[in-house]
Short mmCIF file of C-alpha atoms and ligand atoms in Angstrom, two decimals:
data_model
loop_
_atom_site.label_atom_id
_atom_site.label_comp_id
_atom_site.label_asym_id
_atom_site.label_seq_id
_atom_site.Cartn_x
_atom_site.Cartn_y
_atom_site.Cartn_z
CA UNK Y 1 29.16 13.30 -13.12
CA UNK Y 2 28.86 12.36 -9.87
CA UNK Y 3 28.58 8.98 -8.59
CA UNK Y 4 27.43 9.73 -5.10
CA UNK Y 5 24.02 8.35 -4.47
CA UNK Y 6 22.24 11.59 -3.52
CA UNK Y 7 19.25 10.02 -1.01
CA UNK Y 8 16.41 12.33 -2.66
CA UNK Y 9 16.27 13.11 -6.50
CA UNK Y 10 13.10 14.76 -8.43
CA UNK Y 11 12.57 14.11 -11.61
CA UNK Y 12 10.83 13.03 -14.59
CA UNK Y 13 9.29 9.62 -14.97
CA UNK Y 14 6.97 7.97 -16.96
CA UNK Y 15 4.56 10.77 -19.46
CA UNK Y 16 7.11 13.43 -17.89
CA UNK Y 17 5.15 13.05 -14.52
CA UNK Y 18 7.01 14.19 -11.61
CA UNK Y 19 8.90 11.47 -9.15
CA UNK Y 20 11.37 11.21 -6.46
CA UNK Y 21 13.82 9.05 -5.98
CA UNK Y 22 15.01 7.38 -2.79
CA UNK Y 23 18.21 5.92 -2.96
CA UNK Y 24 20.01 4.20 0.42
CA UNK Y 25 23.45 3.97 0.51
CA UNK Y 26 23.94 -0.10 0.27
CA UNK Y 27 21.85 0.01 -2.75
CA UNK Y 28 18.45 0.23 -2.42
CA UNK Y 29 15.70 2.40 -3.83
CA UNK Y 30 12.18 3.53 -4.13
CA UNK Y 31 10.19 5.82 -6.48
CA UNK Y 32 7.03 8.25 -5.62
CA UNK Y 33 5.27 9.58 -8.09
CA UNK Y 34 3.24 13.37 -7.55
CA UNK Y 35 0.68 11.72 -9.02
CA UNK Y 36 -1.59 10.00 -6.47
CA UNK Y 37 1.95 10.43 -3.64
CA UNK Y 38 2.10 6.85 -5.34
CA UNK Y 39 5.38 4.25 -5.29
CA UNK Y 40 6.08 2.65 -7.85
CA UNK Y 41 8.89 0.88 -6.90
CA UNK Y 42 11.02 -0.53 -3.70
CA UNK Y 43 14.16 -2.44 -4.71
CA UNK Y 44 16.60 -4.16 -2.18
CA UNK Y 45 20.13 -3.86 -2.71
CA UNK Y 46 20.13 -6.20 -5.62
CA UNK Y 47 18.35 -3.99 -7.42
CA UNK Y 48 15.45 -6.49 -7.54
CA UNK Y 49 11.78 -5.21 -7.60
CA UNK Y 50 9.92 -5.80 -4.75
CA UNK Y 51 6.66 -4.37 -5.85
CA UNK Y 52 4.34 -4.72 -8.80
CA UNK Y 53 3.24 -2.80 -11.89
CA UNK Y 54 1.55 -3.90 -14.30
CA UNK Y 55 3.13 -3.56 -18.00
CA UNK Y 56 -0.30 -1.82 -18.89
CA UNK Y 57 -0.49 0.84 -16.22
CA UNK Y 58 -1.02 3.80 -18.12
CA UNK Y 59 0.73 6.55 -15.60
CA UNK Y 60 -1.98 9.29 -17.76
CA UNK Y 61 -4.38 11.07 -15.19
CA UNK Y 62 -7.16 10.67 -14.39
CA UNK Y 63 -6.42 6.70 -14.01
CA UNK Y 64 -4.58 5.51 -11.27
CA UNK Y 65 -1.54 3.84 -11.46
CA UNK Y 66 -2.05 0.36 -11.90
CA UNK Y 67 0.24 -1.07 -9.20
CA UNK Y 68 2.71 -0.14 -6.47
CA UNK Y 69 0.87 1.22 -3.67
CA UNK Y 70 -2.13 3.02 -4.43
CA UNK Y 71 -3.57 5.42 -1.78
CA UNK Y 72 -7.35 4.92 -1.08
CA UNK Y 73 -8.68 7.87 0.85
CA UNK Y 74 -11.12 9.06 1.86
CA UNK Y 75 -12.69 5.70 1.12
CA UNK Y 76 -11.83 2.16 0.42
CA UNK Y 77 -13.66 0.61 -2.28
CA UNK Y 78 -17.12 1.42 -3.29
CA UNK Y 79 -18.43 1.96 0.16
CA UNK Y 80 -19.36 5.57 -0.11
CA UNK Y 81 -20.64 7.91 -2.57
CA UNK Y 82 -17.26 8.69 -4.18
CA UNK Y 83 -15.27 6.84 -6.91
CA UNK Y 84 -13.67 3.95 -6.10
CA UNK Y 85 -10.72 3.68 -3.37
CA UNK Y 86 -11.74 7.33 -2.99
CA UNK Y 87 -9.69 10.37 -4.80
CA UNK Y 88 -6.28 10.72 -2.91
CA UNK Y 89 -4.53 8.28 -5.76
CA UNK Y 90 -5.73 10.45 -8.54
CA UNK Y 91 -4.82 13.74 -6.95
CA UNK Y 92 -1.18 15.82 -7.67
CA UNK Y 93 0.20 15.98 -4.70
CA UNK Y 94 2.84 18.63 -3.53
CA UNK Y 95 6.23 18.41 -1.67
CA UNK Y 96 5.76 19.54 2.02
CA UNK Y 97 8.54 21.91 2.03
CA UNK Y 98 7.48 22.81 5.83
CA UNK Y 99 6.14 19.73 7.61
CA UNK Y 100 5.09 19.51 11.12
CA UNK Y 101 8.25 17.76 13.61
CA UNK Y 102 8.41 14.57 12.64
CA UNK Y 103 10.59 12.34 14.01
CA UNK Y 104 13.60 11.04 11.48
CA UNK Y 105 14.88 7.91 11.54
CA UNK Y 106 18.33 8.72 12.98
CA UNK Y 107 20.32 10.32 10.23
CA UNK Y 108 18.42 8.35 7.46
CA UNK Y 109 17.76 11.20 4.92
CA UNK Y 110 16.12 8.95 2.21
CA UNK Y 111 12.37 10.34 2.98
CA UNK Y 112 10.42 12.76 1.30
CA UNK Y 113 7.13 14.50 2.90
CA UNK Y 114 4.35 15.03 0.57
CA UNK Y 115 1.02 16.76 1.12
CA UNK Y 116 -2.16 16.57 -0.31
CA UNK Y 117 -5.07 19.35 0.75
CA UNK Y 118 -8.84 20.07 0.13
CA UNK Y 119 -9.26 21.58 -3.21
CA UNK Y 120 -12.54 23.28 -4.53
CA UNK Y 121 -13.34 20.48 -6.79
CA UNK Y 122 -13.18 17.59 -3.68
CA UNK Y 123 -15.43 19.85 -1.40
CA UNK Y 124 -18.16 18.76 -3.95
CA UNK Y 125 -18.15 15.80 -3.45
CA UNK Y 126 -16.49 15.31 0.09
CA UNK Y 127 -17.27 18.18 2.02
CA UNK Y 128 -14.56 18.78 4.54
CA UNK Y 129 -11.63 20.09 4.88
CA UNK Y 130 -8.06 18.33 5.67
CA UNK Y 131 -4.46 18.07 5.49
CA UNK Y 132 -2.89 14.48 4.13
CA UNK Y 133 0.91 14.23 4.92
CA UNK Y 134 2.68 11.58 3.31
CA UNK Y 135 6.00 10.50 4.12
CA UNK Y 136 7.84 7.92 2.21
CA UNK Y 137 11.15 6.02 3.86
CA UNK Y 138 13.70 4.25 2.45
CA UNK Y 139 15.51 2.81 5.95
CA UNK Y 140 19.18 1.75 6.43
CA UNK Y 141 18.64 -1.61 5.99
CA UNK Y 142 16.38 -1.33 2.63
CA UNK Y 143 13.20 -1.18 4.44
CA UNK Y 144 10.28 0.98 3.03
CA UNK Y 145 7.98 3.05 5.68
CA UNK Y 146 4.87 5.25 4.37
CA UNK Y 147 3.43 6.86 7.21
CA UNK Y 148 0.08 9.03 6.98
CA UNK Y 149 -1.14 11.56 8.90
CA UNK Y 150 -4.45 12.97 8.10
CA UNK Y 151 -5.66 15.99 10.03
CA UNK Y 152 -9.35 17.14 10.21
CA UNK Y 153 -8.97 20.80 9.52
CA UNK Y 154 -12.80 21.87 9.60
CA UNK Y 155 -13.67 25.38 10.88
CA UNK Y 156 -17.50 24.67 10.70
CA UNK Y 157 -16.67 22.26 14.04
CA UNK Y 158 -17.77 19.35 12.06
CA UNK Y 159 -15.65 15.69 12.70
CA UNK Y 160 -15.76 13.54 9.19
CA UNK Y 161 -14.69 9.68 9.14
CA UNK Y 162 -12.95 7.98 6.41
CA UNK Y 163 -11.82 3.96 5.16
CA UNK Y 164 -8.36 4.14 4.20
CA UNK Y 165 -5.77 1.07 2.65
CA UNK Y 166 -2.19 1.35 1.36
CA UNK Y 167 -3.08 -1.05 -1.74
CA UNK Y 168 0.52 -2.43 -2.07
CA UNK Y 169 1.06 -4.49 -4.80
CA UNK Y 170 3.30 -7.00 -4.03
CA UNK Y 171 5.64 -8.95 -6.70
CA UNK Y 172 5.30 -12.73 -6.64
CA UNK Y 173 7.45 -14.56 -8.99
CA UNK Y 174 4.31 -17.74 -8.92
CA UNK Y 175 1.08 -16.73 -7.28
CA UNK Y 176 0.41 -20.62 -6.90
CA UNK Y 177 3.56 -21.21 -5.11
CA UNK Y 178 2.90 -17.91 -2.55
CA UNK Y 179 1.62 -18.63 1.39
CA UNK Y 180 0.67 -15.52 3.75
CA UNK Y 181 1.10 -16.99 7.03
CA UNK Y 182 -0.11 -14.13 9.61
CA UNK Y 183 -3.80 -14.50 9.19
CA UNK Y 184 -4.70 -18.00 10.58
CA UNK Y 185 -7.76 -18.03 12.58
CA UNK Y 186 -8.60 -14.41 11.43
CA UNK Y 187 -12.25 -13.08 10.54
CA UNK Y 188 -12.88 -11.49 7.05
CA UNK Y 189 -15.51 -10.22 4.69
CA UNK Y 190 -15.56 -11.99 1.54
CA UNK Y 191 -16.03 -9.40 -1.21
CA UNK Y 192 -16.78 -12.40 -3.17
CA UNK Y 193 -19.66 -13.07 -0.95
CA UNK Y 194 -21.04 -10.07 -0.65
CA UNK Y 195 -18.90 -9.64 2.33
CA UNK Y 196 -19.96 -12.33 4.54
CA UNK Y 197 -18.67 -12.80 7.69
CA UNK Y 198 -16.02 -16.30 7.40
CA UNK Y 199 -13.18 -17.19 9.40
CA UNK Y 200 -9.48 -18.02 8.24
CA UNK Y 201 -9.60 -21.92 8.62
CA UNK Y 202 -6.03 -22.46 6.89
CA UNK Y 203 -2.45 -22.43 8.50
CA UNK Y 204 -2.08 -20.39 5.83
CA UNK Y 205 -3.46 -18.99 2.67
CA UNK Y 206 -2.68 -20.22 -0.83
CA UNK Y 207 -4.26 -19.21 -3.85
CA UNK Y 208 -5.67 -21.35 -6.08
CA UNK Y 209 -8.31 -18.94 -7.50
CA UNK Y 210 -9.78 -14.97 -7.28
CA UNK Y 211 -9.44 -13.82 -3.58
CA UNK Y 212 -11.01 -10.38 -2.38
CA UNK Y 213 -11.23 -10.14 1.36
CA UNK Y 214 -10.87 -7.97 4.06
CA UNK Y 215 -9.31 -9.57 6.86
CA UNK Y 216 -10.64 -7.60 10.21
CA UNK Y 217 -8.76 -6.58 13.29
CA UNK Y 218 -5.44 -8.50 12.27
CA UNK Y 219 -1.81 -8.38 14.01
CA UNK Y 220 0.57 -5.64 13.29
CA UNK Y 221 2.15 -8.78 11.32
CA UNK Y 222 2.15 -10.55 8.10
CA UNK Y 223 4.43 -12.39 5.86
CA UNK Y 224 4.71 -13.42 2.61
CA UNK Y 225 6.29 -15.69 1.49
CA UNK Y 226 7.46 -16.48 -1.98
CA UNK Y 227 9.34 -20.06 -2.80
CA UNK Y 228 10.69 -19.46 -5.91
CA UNK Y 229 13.08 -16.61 -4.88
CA UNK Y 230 12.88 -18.11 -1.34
CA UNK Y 231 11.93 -14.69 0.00
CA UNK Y 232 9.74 -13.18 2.74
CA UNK Y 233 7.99 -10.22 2.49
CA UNK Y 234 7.05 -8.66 5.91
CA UNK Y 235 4.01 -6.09 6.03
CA UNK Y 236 4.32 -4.57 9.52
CA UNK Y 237 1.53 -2.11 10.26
CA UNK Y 238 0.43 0.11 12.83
CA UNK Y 239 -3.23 1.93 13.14
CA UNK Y 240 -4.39 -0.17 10.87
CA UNK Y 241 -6.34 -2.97 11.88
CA UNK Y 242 -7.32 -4.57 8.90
CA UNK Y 243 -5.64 -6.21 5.86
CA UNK Y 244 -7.14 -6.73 2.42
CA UNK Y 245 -5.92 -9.93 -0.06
CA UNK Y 246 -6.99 -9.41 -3.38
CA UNK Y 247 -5.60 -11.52 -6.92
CA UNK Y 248 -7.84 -10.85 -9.41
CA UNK Y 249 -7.04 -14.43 -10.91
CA UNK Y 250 -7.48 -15.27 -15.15
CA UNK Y 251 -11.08 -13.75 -15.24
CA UNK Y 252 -10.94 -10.54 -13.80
CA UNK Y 253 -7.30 -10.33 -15.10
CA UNK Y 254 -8.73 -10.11 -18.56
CA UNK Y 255 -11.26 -7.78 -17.72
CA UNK Y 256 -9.11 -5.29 -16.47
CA UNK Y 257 -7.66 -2.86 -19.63
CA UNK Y 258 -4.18 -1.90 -17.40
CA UNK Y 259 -3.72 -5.36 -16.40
CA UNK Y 260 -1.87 -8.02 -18.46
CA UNK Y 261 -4.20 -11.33 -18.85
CA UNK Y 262 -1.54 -13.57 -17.23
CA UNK Y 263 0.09 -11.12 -14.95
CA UNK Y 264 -2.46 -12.49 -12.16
CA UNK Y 265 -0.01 -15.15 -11.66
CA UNK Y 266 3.04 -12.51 -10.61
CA UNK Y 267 1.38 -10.50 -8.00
CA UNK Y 268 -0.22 -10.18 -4.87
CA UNK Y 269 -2.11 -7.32 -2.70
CA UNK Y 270 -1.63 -7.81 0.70
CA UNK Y 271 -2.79 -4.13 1.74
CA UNK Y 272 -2.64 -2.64 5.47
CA UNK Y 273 -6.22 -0.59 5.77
CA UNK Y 274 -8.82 0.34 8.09
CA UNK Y 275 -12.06 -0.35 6.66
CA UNK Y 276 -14.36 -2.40 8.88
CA UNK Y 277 -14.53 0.41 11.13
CA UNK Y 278 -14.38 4.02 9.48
CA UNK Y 279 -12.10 6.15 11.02
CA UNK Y 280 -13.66 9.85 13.10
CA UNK Y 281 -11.78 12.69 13.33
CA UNK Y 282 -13.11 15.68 15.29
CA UNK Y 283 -11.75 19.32 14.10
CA UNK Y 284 -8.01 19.57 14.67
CA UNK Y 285 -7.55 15.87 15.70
CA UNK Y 286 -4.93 13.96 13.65
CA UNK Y 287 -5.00 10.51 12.54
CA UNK Y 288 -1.76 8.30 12.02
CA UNK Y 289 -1.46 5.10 10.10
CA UNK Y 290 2.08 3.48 9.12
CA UNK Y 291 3.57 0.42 7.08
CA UNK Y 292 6.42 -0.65 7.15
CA UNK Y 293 7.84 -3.47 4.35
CA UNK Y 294 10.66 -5.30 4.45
CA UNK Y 295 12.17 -8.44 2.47
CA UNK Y 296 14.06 -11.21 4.47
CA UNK Y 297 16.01 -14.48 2.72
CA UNK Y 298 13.81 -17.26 3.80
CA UNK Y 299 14.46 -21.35 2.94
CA UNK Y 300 11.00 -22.00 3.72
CA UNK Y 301 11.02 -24.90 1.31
CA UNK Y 302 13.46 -26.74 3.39
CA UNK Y 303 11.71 -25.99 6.51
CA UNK Y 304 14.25 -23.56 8.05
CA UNK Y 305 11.99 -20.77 8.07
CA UNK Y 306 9.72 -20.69 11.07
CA UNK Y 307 7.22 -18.37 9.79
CA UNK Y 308 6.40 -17.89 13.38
CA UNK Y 309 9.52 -16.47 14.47
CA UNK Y 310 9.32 -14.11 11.45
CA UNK Y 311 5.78 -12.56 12.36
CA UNK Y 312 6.88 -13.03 16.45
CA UNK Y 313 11.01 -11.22 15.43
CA UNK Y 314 11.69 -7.86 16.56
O1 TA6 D 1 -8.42 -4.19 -2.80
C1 TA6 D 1 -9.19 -5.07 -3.56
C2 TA6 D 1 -10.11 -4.28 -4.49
O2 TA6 D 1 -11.07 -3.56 -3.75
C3 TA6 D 1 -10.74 -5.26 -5.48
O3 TA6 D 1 -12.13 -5.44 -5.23
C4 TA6 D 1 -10.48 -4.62 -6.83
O4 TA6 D 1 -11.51 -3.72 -7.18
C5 TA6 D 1 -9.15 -3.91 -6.53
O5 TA6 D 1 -9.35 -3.33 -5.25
C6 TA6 D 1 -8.68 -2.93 -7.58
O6 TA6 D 1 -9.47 -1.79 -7.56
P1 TA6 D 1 -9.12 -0.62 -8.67
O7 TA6 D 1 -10.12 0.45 -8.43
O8 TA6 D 1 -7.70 -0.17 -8.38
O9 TA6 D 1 -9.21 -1.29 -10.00
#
């Protein structure tokens, strides 16, 4: 048996569904799932879990995963006319075998391209056609990069627009004892409000209660940063100009049947999206939207950490 850690492994996971494996060489990992193209985990070289499922997700289609980073395309939230956070997370996806160049991160080989195309069913109820190309990173240094490329591939010359989030769920070991800093001064839309227009008044956000907002037109930057494990979490994101905070805090907790009634208190979504502003893609144009996450050691606590230098650091 060998003990070589082969970068990409498919294989069975959870219900027998279909996942990949991403292994890096100084330890760390990530899993995808076929199901919804949807990670379900990202552990640094510790083998500590960066990202958050609940015990109750029920990994049976046609319910999405609850947790890790849910795909919502070709709409975020209830906006539309489709289901909510769209289809794309409830979709199997397929291995691009044969994707388009696409530059590699040096000789990383921990990635995996998967693709995800208009089917019969979908033109129902979303009448255009398109390719979705999902790749998944593991980098040298642990980091975890999903970048999306969406391609409108009508031949009736129509464009079609689109909201779109990665809805990461972050792991928190104390959801009381967790500050973003990142956002200050920012405007959002308070799903709580019925999206009214506020502004980010705090040098940083705490939670001490159910947050849903969309934070709009936000820097490629945020942290999070947990004082319990003394750890930052750093979302860096690119064509995506909007970030989402949702906890669902004790009341929604309990009203959700794959969520665990106290496991508010042990995560966080901090999720890179575009939904302010739909995105329009004309026939053949292609779309691009990245994240990047990454975990740094941070002594916050003791007032080492300058969370500035960690959103402002290369
Ligand atoms: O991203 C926040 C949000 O839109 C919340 O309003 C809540 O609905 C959450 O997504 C989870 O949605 P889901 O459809 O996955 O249960």
């Amino acid at each position: 048996m060998s003990t070589e850690r082969v970068p990409v492994e498919l294989c069975k996971g959870i219900n027998g569904l279909d996942k990949v494996v991403l292994k890096e060489v100084r330890g760390s990992s990530a899993e995808v799932y076929l199901y919804g193209a949807h990670v379900t985990s990202w552990k640094n070289d510790h083998g500590e879990e960066l990202l958050f499922v609940s015990n109750k997700a029920t990994f049976k289609p046609p319910k999405a995963i609850r947790g890790g980073i849910p795909i919502c395309f070709p709409q975020f939230s209830s906006d539309g006319s489709l289901e909510q956070h769209g289809f794309a997370r409830n979709r199997l996806w397929s291995i691009d075998t044969d994707p388009p160049p696409f530059p590699t991160v040096g000789t990383n080989k921990a990635f995996i391209d998967l693709l995800l195309k208009t089917s019969e069913e979908d033109m129902k109820v979303w009448p255009h056609s398109y390719e979705f190309r999902l790749r998944v990173t593991l980098g040298p240094g642990g980091d975890l990069m999903l970048t999306s490329r969406i391609r409108n591939t009508n031949t009736d010359g129509k464009p079609f627009q689109f909201t779109f989030a990665y809805h990461t769920y972050f792991s928190v070991s104390d959801i009381s004892e967790v500050r973003v800093e990142g956002l200050e001064t920012i405007d959002y839309l308070d799903t709580l409000k019925g999206r009214e227009r506020c502004t980010e008044q705090g040098d940083a956000i705490t939670f001490e209660s159910e947050v849903d907002r969309v934070y709009v037109s936000t820097p490629t930057k945020i942290a999070i940063l947990d004082h319990e494990k003394k750890r930052t979490l750093v979302l860096r994101k690119d064509g995506l100009p909007d970030a989402v905070v949702w906890n669902p805090w004790d009341k929604k907790a309990k009203a959700m049947a794959d969520f665990g009634d106290e496991e508010y208190k042990h995560m966080l979504c901090i999720e890179a999206a575009s939904v302010e502003k739909p995105i329009i893609l004309k026939p053949g144009e292609e779309w691009k939207g990245r994240q990047e996450l990454s975990a740094v050691p941070s002594s916050y606590c003791s007032g080492q950490l300058d969370p500035q230098r960690v959103l402002q650091g290369s």
